[in-house]
Amino acid sequence: MKKILIFGGISSGKSKIAEEMTLQIAKTKPYYIATYLDEFSDKQMKEKILKHQKQREEKFINIEEPYDIAKPIEPNKTFIVDCLSMLIFNNLEHEERLFSQLRSISTCRANIVFVLNDVSCGIIASQKQSRKFVELSGKVGQMVAEFCDEVYEVKFGLKKRLK
């Protein structure tokens, strides 16, 4: 069983690459864990979600899970988690619960491809909540990269293996 982290900037092509890699390692139809929670009725995000749904067509079994990605993951199956950034945002006030999920997943005998937005190259945010999100993203990225077998950075649709 393999665990892979794919990270990069927004619209870098990481989801498409993650989907391709997930399909390559899957022995049966993989599961797509979507973590977006539509609390804000954001038209732009709805369009982005529709684009992602069209991109993956019927190649995946879809699971909507905005809070607890450990719940649907089962041994000997293949999953893509798209994306950890939304999971972090949804669990911003529940940091220990988030890390507990990740510790649980790290030892599960399942193929898992994680997608994470790289928010570490910007300026220090002026809002406390934004700073917390960036810091938590860095911690989650480090933790997931540590237990993953492979780590890739994506820029402009190109992937570069780091681990």
Short mmCIF file of C-alpha atoms in Angstrom, two decimals:
data_model
loop_
_atom_site.label_atom_id
_atom_site.label_comp_id
_atom_site.label_asym_id
_atom_site.label_seq_id
_atom_site.Cartn_x
_atom_site.Cartn_y
_atom_site.Cartn_z
CA MET A 1 0.00 0.00 0.00
CA LYS A 2 1.25 3.45 -0.91
CA LYS A 3 0.73 6.94 0.47
CA ILE A 4 1.50 9.95 -1.74
CA LEU A 5 1.40 13.70 -1.05
CA ILE A 6 0.96 16.12 -3.93
CA PHE A 7 1.23 19.81 -3.12
CA GLY A 8 1.37 23.02 -5.09
CA GLY A 9 -0.21 26.39 -5.61
CA ILE A 10 -3.81 27.03 -6.54
CA SER A 11 -4.60 25.96 -10.13
CA SER A 12 -1.15 24.37 -10.47
CA GLY A 13 -2.56 21.10 -11.84
CA LYS A 14 -2.12 19.08 -8.65
CA SER A 15 -5.64 17.59 -8.62
CA LYS A 16 -5.36 16.28 -12.17
CA ILE A 17 -1.96 14.73 -11.43
CA ALA A 18 -3.27 13.29 -8.15
CA GLU A 19 -6.24 11.73 -9.92
CA GLU A 20 -3.97 10.15 -12.55
CA MET A 21 -1.65 8.75 -9.89
CA THR A 22 -4.58 7.42 -7.87
CA LEU A 23 -5.95 5.59 -10.90
CA GLN A 24 -2.49 4.12 -11.59
CA ILE A 25 -2.11 2.57 -8.13
CA ALA A 26 -5.74 1.41 -7.74
CA LYS A 27 -6.59 -2.24 -8.27
CA THR A 28 -10.34 -1.50 -8.14
CA LYS A 29 -12.39 1.68 -8.61
CA PRO A 30 -10.90 4.23 -6.16
CA TYR A 31 -12.73 6.52 -3.76
CA TYR A 32 -12.62 10.30 -4.09
CA ILE A 33 -12.93 12.01 -0.69
CA ALA A 34 -14.05 15.60 -1.34
CA THR A 35 -13.52 17.86 1.68
CA TYR A 36 -15.11 21.10 0.46
CA LEU A 37 -17.94 22.37 2.64
CA ASP A 38 -20.22 24.81 0.81
CA GLU A 39 -21.13 27.11 3.68
CA PHE A 40 -20.81 30.36 1.77
CA SER A 41 -22.74 29.71 -1.48
CA ASP A 42 -19.64 30.83 -3.38
CA LYS A 43 -20.34 30.82 -7.14
CA GLN A 44 -16.65 30.70 -8.09
CA MET A 45 -16.03 27.68 -5.85
CA LYS A 46 -19.12 25.94 -7.23
CA GLU A 47 -17.72 26.39 -10.75
CA LYS A 48 -14.35 24.99 -9.63
CA ILE A 49 -16.05 21.98 -8.02
CA LEU A 50 -18.07 21.31 -11.18
CA LYS A 51 -14.83 21.44 -13.20
CA HIS A 52 -13.23 18.90 -10.85
CA GLN A 53 -16.30 16.65 -10.98
CA LYS A 54 -16.32 16.72 -14.79
CA GLN A 55 -12.57 16.04 -14.84
CA ARG A 56 -12.90 12.86 -12.79
CA GLU A 57 -16.10 11.73 -14.57
CA GLU A 58 -17.17 8.26 -13.41
CA LYS A 59 -13.66 7.03 -12.60
CA PHE A 60 -14.13 7.37 -8.82
CA ILE A 61 -16.66 6.57 -6.12
CA ASN A 62 -17.37 9.97 -4.56
CA ILE A 63 -17.52 10.59 -0.82
CA GLU A 64 -18.23 14.04 0.62
CA GLU A 65 -16.50 14.30 4.00
CA PRO A 66 -15.57 17.81 5.14
CA TYR A 67 -14.55 17.00 8.74
CA ASP A 68 -13.29 13.46 9.31
CA ILE A 69 -11.36 11.81 6.48
CA ALA A 70 -10.39 8.87 8.70
CA LYS A 71 -14.03 7.74 8.87
CA PRO A 72 -14.44 6.52 5.24
CA ILE A 73 -10.92 5.12 4.78
CA GLU A 74 -10.80 1.32 4.80
CA PRO A 75 -7.86 -1.08 4.48
CA ASN A 76 -6.92 -2.53 1.09
CA LYS A 77 -8.71 0.18 -0.90
CA THR A 78 -7.51 3.27 -2.77
CA PHE A 79 -8.46 6.86 -1.94
CA ILE A 80 -7.71 10.38 -3.04
CA VAL A 81 -8.21 13.16 -0.48
CA ASP A 82 -8.86 16.44 -2.28
CA CYS A 83 -7.98 18.45 -0.49
CA LEU A 84 -6.24 18.61 2.86
CA SER A 85 -6.38 22.42 2.73
CA MET A 86 -10.18 22.44 2.94
CA LEU A 87 -10.02 19.80 5.68
CA ILE A 88 -7.66 22.10 7.61
CA PHE A 89 -10.00 25.05 7.09
CA ASN A 90 -13.00 22.99 8.26
CA ASN A 91 -11.09 21.87 11.38
CA LEU A 92 -9.37 25.16 12.17
CA GLU A 93 -10.79 25.19 15.69
CA HIS A 94 -10.23 21.45 16.19
CA GLU A 95 -6.50 21.04 15.64
CA GLU A 96 -6.06 17.95 17.83
CA ARG A 97 -8.96 16.17 16.12
CA LEU A 98 -7.29 16.87 12.77
CA PHE A 99 -3.92 15.48 13.88
CA SER A 100 -5.62 12.46 15.43
CA GLN A 101 -7.25 11.67 12.07
CA LEU A 102 -3.92 11.96 10.29
CA ARG A 103 -2.16 9.71 12.83
CA SER A 104 -4.88 7.11 12.34
CA ILE A 105 -4.64 7.28 8.56
CA SER A 106 -0.84 7.08 8.60
CA THR A 107 -0.98 3.48 9.81
CA CYS A 108 -3.96 2.31 7.73
CA ARG A 109 -3.07 -0.25 5.05
CA ALA A 110 -4.69 1.69 2.21
CA ASN A 111 -3.45 3.53 -0.85
CA ILE A 112 -4.02 7.24 -0.23
CA VAL A 113 -3.13 10.20 -2.43
CA PHE A 114 -3.33 13.51 -0.56
CA VAL A 115 -3.68 16.92 -2.23
CA LEU A 116 -2.51 20.03 -0.36
CA ASN A 117 -2.33 23.69 -1.37
CA ASP A 118 1.07 25.22 -0.74
CA VAL A 119 0.39 28.45 1.14
CA SER A 120 3.85 28.73 2.67
CA CYS A 121 5.39 31.17 0.19
CA GLY A 122 3.25 34.22 0.87
CA ILE A 123 3.57 37.07 3.29
CA ILE A 124 2.60 36.88 6.95
CA ALA A 125 -1.14 37.46 7.03
CA SER A 126 -2.51 40.35 9.05
CA GLN A 127 -5.55 38.38 10.28
CA LYS A 128 -5.12 35.95 13.17
CA GLN A 129 -7.33 33.29 11.52
CA SER A 130 -5.32 33.43 8.29
CA ARG A 131 -2.03 33.10 10.17
CA LYS A 132 -3.41 30.09 12.02
CA PHE A 133 -4.46 28.47 8.71
CA VAL A 134 -1.02 28.99 7.15
CA GLU A 135 0.77 27.66 10.24
CA LEU A 136 -1.52 24.64 10.49
CA SER A 137 -1.08 23.95 6.77
CA GLY A 138 2.68 23.83 7.28
CA LYS A 139 2.39 21.47 10.24
CA VAL A 140 -0.05 19.18 8.42
CA GLY A 141 2.16 19.19 5.33
CA GLN A 142 5.21 18.20 7.37
CA MET A 143 3.33 15.43 9.16
CA VAL A 144 1.81 13.97 5.99
CA ALA A 145 5.10 14.25 4.06
CA GLU A 146 6.83 12.32 6.84
CA PHE A 147 4.52 9.30 6.65
CA CYS A 148 4.07 9.34 2.86
CA ASP A 149 6.16 7.10 0.64
CA GLU A 150 6.30 9.72 -2.10
CA VAL A 151 5.99 13.52 -2.13
CA TYR A 152 5.57 15.64 -5.26
CA GLU A 153 5.53 19.39 -5.81
CA VAL A 154 3.41 20.59 -8.77
CA LYS A 155 3.91 23.83 -10.68
CA PHE A 156 2.28 24.69 -14.00
CA GLY A 157 1.08 21.10 -14.45
CA LEU A 158 4.57 19.67 -13.96
CA LYS A 159 5.42 17.41 -11.03
CA LYS A 160 8.75 17.18 -9.29
CA ARG A 161 9.45 14.32 -6.90
CA LEU A 162 10.91 15.42 -3.55
CA LYS A 163 10.71 12.07 -1.75
#
